[in-house]
PDB file of C-alpha atoms in Angstrom:
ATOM      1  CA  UNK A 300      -0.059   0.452 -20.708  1.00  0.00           C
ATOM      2  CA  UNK A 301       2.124  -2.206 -22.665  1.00  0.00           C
ATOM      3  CA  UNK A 302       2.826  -5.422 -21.750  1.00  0.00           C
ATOM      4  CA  UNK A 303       7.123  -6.795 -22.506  1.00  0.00           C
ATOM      5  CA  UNK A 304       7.802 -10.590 -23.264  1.00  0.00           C
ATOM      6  CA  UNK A 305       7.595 -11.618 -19.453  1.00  0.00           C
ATOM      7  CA  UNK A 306       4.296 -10.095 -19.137  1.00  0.00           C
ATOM      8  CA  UNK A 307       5.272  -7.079 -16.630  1.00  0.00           C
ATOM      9  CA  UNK A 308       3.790  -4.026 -17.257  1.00  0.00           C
ATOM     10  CA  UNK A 309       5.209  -0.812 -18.602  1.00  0.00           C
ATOM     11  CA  UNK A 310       4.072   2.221 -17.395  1.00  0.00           C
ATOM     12  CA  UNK A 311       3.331   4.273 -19.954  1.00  0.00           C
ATOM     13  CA  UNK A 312       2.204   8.629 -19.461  1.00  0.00           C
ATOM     14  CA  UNK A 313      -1.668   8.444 -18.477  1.00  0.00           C
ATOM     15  CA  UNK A 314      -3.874  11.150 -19.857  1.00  0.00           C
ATOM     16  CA  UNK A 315      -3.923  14.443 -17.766  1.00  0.00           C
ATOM     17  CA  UNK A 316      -5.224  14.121 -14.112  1.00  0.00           C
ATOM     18  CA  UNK A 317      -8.411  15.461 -13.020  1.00  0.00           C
ATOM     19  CA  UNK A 318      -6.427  17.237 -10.255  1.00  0.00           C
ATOM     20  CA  UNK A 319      -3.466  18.927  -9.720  1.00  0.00           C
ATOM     21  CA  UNK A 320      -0.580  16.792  -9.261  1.00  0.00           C
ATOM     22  CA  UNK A 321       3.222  17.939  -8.703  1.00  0.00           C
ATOM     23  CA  UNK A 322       6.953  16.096  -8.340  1.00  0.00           C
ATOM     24  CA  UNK A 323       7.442  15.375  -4.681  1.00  0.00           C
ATOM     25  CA  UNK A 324      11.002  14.762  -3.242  1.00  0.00           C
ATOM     26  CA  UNK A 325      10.631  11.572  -0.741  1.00  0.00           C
ATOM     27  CA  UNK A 326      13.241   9.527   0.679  1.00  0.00           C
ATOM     28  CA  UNK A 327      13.055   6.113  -1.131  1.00  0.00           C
ATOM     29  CA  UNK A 328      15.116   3.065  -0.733  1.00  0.00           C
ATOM     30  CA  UNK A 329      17.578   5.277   0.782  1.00  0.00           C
ATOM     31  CA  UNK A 330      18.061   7.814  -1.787  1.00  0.00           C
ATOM     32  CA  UNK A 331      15.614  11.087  -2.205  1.00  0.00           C
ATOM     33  CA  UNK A 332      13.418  10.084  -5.329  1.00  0.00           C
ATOM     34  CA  UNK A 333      10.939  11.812  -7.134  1.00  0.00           C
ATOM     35  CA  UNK A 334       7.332  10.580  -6.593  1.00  0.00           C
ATOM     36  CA  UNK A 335       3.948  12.131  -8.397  1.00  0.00           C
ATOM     37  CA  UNK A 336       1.642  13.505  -6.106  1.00  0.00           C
ATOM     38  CA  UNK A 337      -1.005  15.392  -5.377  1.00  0.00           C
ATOM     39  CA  UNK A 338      -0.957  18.584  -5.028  1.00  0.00           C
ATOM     40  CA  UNK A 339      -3.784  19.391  -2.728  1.00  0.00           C
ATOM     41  CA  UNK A 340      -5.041  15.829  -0.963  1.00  0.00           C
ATOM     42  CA  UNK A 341      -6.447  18.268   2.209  1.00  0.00           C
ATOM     43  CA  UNK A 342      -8.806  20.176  -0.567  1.00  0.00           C
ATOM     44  CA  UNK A 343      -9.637  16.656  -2.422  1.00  0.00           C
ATOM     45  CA  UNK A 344     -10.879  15.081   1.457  1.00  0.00           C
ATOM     46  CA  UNK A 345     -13.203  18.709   1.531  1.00  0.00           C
ATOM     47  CA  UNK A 346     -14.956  17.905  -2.119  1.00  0.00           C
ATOM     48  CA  UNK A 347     -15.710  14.430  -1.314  1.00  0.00           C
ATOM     49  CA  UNK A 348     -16.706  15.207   2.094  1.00  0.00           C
ATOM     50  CA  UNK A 349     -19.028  17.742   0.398  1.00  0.00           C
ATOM     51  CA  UNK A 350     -20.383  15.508  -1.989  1.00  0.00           C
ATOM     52  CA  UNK A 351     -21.204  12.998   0.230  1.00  0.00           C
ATOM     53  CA  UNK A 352     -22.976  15.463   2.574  1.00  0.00           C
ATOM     54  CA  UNK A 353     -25.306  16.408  -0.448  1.00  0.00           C
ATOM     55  CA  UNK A 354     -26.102  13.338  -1.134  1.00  0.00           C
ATOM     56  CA  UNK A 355     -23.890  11.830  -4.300  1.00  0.00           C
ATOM     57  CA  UNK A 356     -23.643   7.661  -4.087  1.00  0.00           C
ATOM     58  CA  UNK A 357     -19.977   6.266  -5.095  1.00  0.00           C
ATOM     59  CA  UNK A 358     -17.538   8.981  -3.577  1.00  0.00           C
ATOM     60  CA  UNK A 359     -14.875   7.369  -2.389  1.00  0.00           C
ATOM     61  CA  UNK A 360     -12.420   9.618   0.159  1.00  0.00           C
ATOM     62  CA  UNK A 361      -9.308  10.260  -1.375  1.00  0.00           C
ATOM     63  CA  UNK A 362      -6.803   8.937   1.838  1.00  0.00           C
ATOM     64  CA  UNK A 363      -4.570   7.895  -1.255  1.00  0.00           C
ATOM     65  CA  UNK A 364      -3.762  11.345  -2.124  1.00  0.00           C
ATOM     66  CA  UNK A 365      -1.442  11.386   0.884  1.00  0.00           C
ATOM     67  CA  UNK A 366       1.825   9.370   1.078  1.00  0.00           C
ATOM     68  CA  UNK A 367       1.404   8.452   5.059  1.00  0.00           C
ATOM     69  CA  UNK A 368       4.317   7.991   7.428  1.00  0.00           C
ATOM     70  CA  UNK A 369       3.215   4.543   7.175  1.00  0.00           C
ATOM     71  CA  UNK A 370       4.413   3.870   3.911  1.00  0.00           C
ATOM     72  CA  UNK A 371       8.261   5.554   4.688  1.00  0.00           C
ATOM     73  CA  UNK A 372       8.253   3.076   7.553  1.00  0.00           C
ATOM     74  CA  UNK A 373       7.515   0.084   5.538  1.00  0.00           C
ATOM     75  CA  UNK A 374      10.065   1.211   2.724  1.00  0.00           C
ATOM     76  CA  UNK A 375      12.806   0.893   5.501  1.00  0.00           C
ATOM     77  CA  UNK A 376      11.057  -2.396   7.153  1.00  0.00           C
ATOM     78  CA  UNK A 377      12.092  -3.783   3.700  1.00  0.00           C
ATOM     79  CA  UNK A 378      15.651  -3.636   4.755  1.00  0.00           C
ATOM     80  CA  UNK A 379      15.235  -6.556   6.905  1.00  0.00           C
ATOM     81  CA  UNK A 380      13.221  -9.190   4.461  1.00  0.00           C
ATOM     82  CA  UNK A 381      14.611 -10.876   1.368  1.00  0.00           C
ATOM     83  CA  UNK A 382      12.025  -9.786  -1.002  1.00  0.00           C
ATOM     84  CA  UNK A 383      15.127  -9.738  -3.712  1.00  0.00           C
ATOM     85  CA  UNK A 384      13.678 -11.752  -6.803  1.00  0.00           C
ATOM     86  CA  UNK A 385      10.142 -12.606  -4.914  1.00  0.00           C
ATOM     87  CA  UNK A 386       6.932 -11.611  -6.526  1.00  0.00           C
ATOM     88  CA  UNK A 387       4.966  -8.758  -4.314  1.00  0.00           C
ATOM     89  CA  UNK A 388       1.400  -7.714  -3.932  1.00  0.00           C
ATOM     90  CA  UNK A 389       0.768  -4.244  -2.639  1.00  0.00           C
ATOM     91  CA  UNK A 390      -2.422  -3.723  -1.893  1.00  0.00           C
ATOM     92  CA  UNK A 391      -3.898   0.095  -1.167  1.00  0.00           C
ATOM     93  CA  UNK A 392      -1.075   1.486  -2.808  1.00  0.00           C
ATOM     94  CA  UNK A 393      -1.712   5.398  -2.791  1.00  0.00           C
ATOM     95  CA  UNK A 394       1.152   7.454  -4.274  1.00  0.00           C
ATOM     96  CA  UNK A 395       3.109   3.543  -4.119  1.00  0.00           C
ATOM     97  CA  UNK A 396       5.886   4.472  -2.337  1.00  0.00           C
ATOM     98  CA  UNK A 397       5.990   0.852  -0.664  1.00  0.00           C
ATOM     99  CA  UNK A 398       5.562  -0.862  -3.923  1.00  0.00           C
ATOM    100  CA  UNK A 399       8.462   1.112  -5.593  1.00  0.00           C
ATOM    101  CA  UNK A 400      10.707   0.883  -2.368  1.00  0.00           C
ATOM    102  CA  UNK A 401       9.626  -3.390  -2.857  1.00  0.00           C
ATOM    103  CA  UNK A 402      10.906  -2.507  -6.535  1.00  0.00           C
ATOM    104  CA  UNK A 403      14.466  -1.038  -5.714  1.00  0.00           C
ATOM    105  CA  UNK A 404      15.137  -3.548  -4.015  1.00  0.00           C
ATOM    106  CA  UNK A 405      14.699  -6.508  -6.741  1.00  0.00           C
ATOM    107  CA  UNK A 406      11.223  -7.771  -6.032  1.00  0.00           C
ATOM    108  CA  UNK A 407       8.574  -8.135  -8.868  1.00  0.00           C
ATOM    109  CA  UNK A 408       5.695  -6.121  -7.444  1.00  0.00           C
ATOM    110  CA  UNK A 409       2.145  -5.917  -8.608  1.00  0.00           C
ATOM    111  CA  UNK A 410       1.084  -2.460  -7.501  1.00  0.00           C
ATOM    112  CA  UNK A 411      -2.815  -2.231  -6.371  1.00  0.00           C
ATOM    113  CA  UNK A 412      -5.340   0.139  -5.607  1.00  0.00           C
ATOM    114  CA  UNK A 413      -9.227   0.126  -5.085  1.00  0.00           C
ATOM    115  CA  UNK A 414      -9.488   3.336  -6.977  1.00  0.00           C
ATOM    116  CA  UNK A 415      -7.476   4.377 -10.000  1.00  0.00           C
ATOM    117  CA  UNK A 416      -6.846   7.928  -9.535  1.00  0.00           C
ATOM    118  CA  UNK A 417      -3.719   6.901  -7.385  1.00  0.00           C
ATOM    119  CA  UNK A 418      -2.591   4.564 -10.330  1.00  0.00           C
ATOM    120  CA  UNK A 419      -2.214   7.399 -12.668  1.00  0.00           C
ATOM    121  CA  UNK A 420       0.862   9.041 -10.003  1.00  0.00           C
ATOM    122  CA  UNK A 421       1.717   5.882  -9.834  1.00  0.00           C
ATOM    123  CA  UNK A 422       2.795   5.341 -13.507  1.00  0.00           C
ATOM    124  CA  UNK A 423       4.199   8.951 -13.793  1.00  0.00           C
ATOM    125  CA  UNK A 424       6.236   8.192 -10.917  1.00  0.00           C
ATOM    126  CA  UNK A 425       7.805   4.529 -12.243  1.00  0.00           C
ATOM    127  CA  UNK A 426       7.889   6.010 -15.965  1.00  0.00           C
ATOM    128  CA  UNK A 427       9.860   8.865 -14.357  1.00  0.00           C
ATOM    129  CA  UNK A 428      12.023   6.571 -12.296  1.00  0.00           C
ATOM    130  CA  UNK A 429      12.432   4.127 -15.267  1.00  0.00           C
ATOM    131  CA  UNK A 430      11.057   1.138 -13.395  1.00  0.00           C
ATOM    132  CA  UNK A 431       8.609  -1.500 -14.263  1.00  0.00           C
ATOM    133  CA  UNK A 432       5.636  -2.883 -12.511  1.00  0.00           C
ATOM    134  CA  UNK A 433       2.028  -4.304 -13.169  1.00  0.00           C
ATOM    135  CA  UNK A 434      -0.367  -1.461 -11.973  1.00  0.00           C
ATOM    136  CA  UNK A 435      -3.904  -2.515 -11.772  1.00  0.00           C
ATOM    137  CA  UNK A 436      -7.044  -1.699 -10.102  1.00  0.00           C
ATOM    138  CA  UNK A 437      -7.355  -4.322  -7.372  1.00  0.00           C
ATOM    139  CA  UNK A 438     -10.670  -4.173  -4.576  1.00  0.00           C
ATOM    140  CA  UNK A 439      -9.632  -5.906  -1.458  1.00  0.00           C
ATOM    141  CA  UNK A 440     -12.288  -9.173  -0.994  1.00  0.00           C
ATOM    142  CA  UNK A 441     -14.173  -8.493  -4.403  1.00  0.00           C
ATOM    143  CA  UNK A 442     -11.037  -9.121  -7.318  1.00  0.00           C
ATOM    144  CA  UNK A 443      -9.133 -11.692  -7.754  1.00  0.00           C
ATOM    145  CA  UNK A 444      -5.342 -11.898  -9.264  1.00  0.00           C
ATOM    146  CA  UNK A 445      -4.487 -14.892 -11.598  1.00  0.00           C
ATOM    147  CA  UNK A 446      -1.391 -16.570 -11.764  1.00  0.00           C
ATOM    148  CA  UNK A 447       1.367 -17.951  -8.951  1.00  0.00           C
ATOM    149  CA  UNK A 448       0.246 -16.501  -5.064  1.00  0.00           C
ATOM    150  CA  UNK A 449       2.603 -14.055  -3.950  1.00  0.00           C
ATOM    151  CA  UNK A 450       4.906 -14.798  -0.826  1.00  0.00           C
ATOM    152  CA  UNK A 451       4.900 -11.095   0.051  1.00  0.00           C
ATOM    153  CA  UNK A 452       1.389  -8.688   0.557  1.00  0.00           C
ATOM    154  CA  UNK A 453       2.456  -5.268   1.699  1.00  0.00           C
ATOM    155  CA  UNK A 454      -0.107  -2.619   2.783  1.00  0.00           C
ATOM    156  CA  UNK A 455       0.850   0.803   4.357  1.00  0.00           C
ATOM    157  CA  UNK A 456      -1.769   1.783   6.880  1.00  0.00           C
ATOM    158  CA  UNK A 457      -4.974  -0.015   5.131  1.00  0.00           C
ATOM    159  CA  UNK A 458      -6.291  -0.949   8.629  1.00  0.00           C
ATOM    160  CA  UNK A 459      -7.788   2.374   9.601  1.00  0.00           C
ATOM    161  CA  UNK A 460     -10.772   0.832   8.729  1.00  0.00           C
ATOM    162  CA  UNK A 461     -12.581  -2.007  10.701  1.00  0.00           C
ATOM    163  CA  UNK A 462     -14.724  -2.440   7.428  1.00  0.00           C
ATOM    164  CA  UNK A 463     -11.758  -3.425   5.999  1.00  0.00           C
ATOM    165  CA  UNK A 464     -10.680  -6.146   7.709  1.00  0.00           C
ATOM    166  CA  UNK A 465     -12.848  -8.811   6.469  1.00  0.00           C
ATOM    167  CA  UNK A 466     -11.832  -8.216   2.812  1.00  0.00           C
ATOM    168  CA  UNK A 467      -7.937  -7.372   3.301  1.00  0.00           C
ATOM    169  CA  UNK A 468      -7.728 -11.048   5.231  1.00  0.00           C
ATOM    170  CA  UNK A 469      -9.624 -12.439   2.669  1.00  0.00           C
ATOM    171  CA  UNK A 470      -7.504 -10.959  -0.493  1.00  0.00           C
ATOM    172  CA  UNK A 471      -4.301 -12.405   1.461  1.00  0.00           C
ATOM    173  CA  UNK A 472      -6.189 -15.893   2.154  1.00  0.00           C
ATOM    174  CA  UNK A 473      -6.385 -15.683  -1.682  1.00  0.00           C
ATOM    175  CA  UNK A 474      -3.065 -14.157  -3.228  1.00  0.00           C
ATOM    176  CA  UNK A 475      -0.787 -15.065  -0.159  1.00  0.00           C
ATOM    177  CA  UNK A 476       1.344 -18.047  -0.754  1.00  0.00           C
ATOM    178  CA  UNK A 477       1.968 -21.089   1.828  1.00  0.00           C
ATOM    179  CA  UNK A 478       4.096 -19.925   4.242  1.00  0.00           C
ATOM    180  CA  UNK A 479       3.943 -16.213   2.773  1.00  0.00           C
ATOM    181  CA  UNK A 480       4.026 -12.918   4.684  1.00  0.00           C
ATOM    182  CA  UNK A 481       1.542  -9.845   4.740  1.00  0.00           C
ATOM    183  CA  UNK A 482       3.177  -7.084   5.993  1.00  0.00           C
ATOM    184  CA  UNK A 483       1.396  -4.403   7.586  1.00  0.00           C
ATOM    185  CA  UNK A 484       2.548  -0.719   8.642  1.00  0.00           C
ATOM    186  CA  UNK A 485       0.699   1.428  11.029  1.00  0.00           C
ATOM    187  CA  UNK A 486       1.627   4.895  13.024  1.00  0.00           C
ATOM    188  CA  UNK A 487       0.907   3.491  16.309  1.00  0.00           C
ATOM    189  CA  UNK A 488      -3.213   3.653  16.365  1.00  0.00           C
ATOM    190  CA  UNK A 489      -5.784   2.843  18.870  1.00  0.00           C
ATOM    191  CA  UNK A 490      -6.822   0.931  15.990  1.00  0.00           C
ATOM    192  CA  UNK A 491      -4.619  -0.578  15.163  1.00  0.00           C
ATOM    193  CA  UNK A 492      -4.173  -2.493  18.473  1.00  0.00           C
ATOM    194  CA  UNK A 493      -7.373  -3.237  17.843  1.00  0.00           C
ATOM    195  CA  UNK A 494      -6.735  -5.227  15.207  1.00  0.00           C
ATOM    196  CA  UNK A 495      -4.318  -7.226  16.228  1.00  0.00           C
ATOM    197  CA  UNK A 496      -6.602  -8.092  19.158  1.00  0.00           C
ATOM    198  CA  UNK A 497      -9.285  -9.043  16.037  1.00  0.00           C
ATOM    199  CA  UNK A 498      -6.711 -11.230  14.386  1.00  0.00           C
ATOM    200  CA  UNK A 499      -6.156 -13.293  17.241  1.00  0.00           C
ATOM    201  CA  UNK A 500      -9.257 -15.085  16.382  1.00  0.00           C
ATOM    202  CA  UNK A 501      -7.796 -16.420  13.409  1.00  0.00           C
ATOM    203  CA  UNK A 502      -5.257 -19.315  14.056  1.00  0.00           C
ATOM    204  CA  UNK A 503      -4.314 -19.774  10.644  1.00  0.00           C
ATOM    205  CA  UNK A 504      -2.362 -16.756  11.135  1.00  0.00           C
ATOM    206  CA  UNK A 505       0.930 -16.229  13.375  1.00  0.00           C
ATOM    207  CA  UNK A 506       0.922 -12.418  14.132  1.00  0.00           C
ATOM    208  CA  UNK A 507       4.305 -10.688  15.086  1.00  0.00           C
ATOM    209  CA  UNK A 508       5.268  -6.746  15.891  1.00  0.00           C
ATOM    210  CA  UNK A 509       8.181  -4.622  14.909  1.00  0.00           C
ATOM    211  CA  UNK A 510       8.852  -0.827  15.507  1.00  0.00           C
ATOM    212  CA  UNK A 511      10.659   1.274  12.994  1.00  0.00           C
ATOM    213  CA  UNK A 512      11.901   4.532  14.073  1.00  0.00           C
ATOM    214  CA  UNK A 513      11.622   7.063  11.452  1.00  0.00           C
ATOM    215  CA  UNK A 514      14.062  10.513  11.730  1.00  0.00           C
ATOM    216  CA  UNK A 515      11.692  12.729  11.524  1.00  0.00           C
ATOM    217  CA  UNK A 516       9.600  11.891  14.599  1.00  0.00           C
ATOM    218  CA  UNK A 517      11.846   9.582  16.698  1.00  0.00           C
ATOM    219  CA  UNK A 518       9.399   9.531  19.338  1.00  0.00           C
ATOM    220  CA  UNK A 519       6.712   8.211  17.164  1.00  0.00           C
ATOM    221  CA  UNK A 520       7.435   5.201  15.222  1.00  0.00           C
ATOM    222  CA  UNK A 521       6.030   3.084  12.820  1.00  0.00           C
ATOM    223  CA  UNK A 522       4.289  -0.414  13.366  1.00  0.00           C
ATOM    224  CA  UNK A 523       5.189  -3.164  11.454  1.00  0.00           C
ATOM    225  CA  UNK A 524       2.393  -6.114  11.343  1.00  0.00           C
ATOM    226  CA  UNK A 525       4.109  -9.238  10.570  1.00  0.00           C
ATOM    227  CA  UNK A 526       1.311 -11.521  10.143  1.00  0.00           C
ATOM    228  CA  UNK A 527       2.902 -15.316   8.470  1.00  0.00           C
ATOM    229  CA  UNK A 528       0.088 -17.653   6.866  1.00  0.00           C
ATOM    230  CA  UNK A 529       0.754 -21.040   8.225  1.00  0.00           C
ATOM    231  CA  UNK A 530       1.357 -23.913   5.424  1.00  0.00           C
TER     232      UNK A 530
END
C-alpha cells in the first residue's frame, strides 16, 4: 500500500488469499456494490474450531468472514449523521461494508481490524470500487492511532463479546474526540442489552437507542448504540 500527498492510503491488489474469496453483490450506500468476500466463512469457523480443539495457541475465529446484518443496518444509520468531511474510525471492520458505506458518503475513514485477513477483501473491494482509505491492523485496547481523535467510531456488531468490552471502551476513550460519537450496531441480542446495562456504569458516557428496519427481515431490526463521550 502507497501513501498520496495527504497521507490517505491507497489500496493497492494484496497477494493471493489463503482462502477462497469471490465478488459479492451487497446493497451499499443505496446502490448494489461489489464487495470481496469470502467464499466459505461457515467452513473457515469449522478449521479454527478444529484447531483449537487440538490444541493450536493463536487461532483466532474468523466472525469477519461474514458481512452481518449488523453492518447493512449501520450503512443506512449513516443516513441520519453528518459524517460528510469528518474523519472515521471503524473498528472490527470484517468485509468493511460500514467503513465504505462511511466512505460514500464523504467521510475520511480509517478502516480497522484485529486480524488482517479481512484487510486483504477489504483493499480488493475499495481498489475495485476506486475509493481510498487507510486500512490498518488495529487491536481494540492494545494499539494506538496517532494523529487528530476521530469524532466518529463505528463498529458493526463487535459486542458479542463481553471480553470485549473493556478494550472497545478503552480504544474510543483514546481515538474518540470531545464530544464525539461511537456508534454501535447490533441484531437485537440478549447481549447486547446486556451491555447497555454494563455501560450504565460509566457516566462519562450518554448512551442512546435507535432501530433500523432492514427489508429483508422487517420484523427483525437492527440496533443502533448511540453512545456520545461527554466534553
Amino acid at each position: 500500500m502507497t501513501s498520496n500527498a495527504s497521507g490517505e492510503s491507497t489500496p493497492e491488489t494484496p497477494s493471493p488469499l489463503a482462502f477462497p474469496w469471490h465478488w459479492e453483490d451487497t446493497l451499499i450506500a443505496g446502490r448494489m456494490r461489489p464487495l470481496a468476500a469470502a467464499s466459505d466463512p461457515d467452513g473457515m469457523l469449522l478449521d479454527a474450531c478444529r484447531r483449537q480443539d487440538e490444541g493450536e495457541e493463536g487461532v483466532i475465529d474468523p466472525f469477519w468472514a461474514t458481512t452481518w446484518r449488523a453492518a447493512s443496518g449501520l450503512d443506512r444509520f449513516l443516513d441520519r449523521v453528518d459524517i460528510h468531511a469528518k474523519r472515521v474510525l471503524e473498528v472490527g471492520c470484517g468485509t468493511g461494508h460500514a467503513g465504505i458505506a462511511a466512505i460514500l458518503r464523504g467521510a475520511e475513514v480509517t478502516m480497522t481490524d484485529g486480524v488482517a485477513d479481512p484487510l486483504h477483501l477489504v483493499r480488493l473491494s475499495l481498489s475495485r470500487l476506486g475509493l481510498k482509505a487507510n486500512v490498518r491492523v488495529f487491536r481494540l485496547g492494545e494499539d494506538q492511532l496517532e494523529g487528530e481523535k476521530f469524532p466518529f467510531i463505528l463498529g458493526s456488531d463487535v459486542t458479542y463479546l463481553r471480553e470485549l468490552w473493556p478494550a472497545l471502551l478503552a480504544s474510543a476513550e483514546e481515538h474518540l474526540a470531545d464530544g464525539g460519537q461511537l456508534l454501535l450496531s447490533d441484531p437485537n441480542r440478549v447481549i447486547g442489552n446486556e451491555f447497555r446495562e454494563w455501560i450504565a456504569d460509566y457516566p462519562a458516557w450518554d448512551y442512546h437507542e435507535e432501530s433500523v428496519v432492514l427489508e429483508d427481515d422487517p420484523e427483525h431490526p437492527i440496533r443502533i448504540m448511540r453512545l456520545t463521550r461527554r466534553a
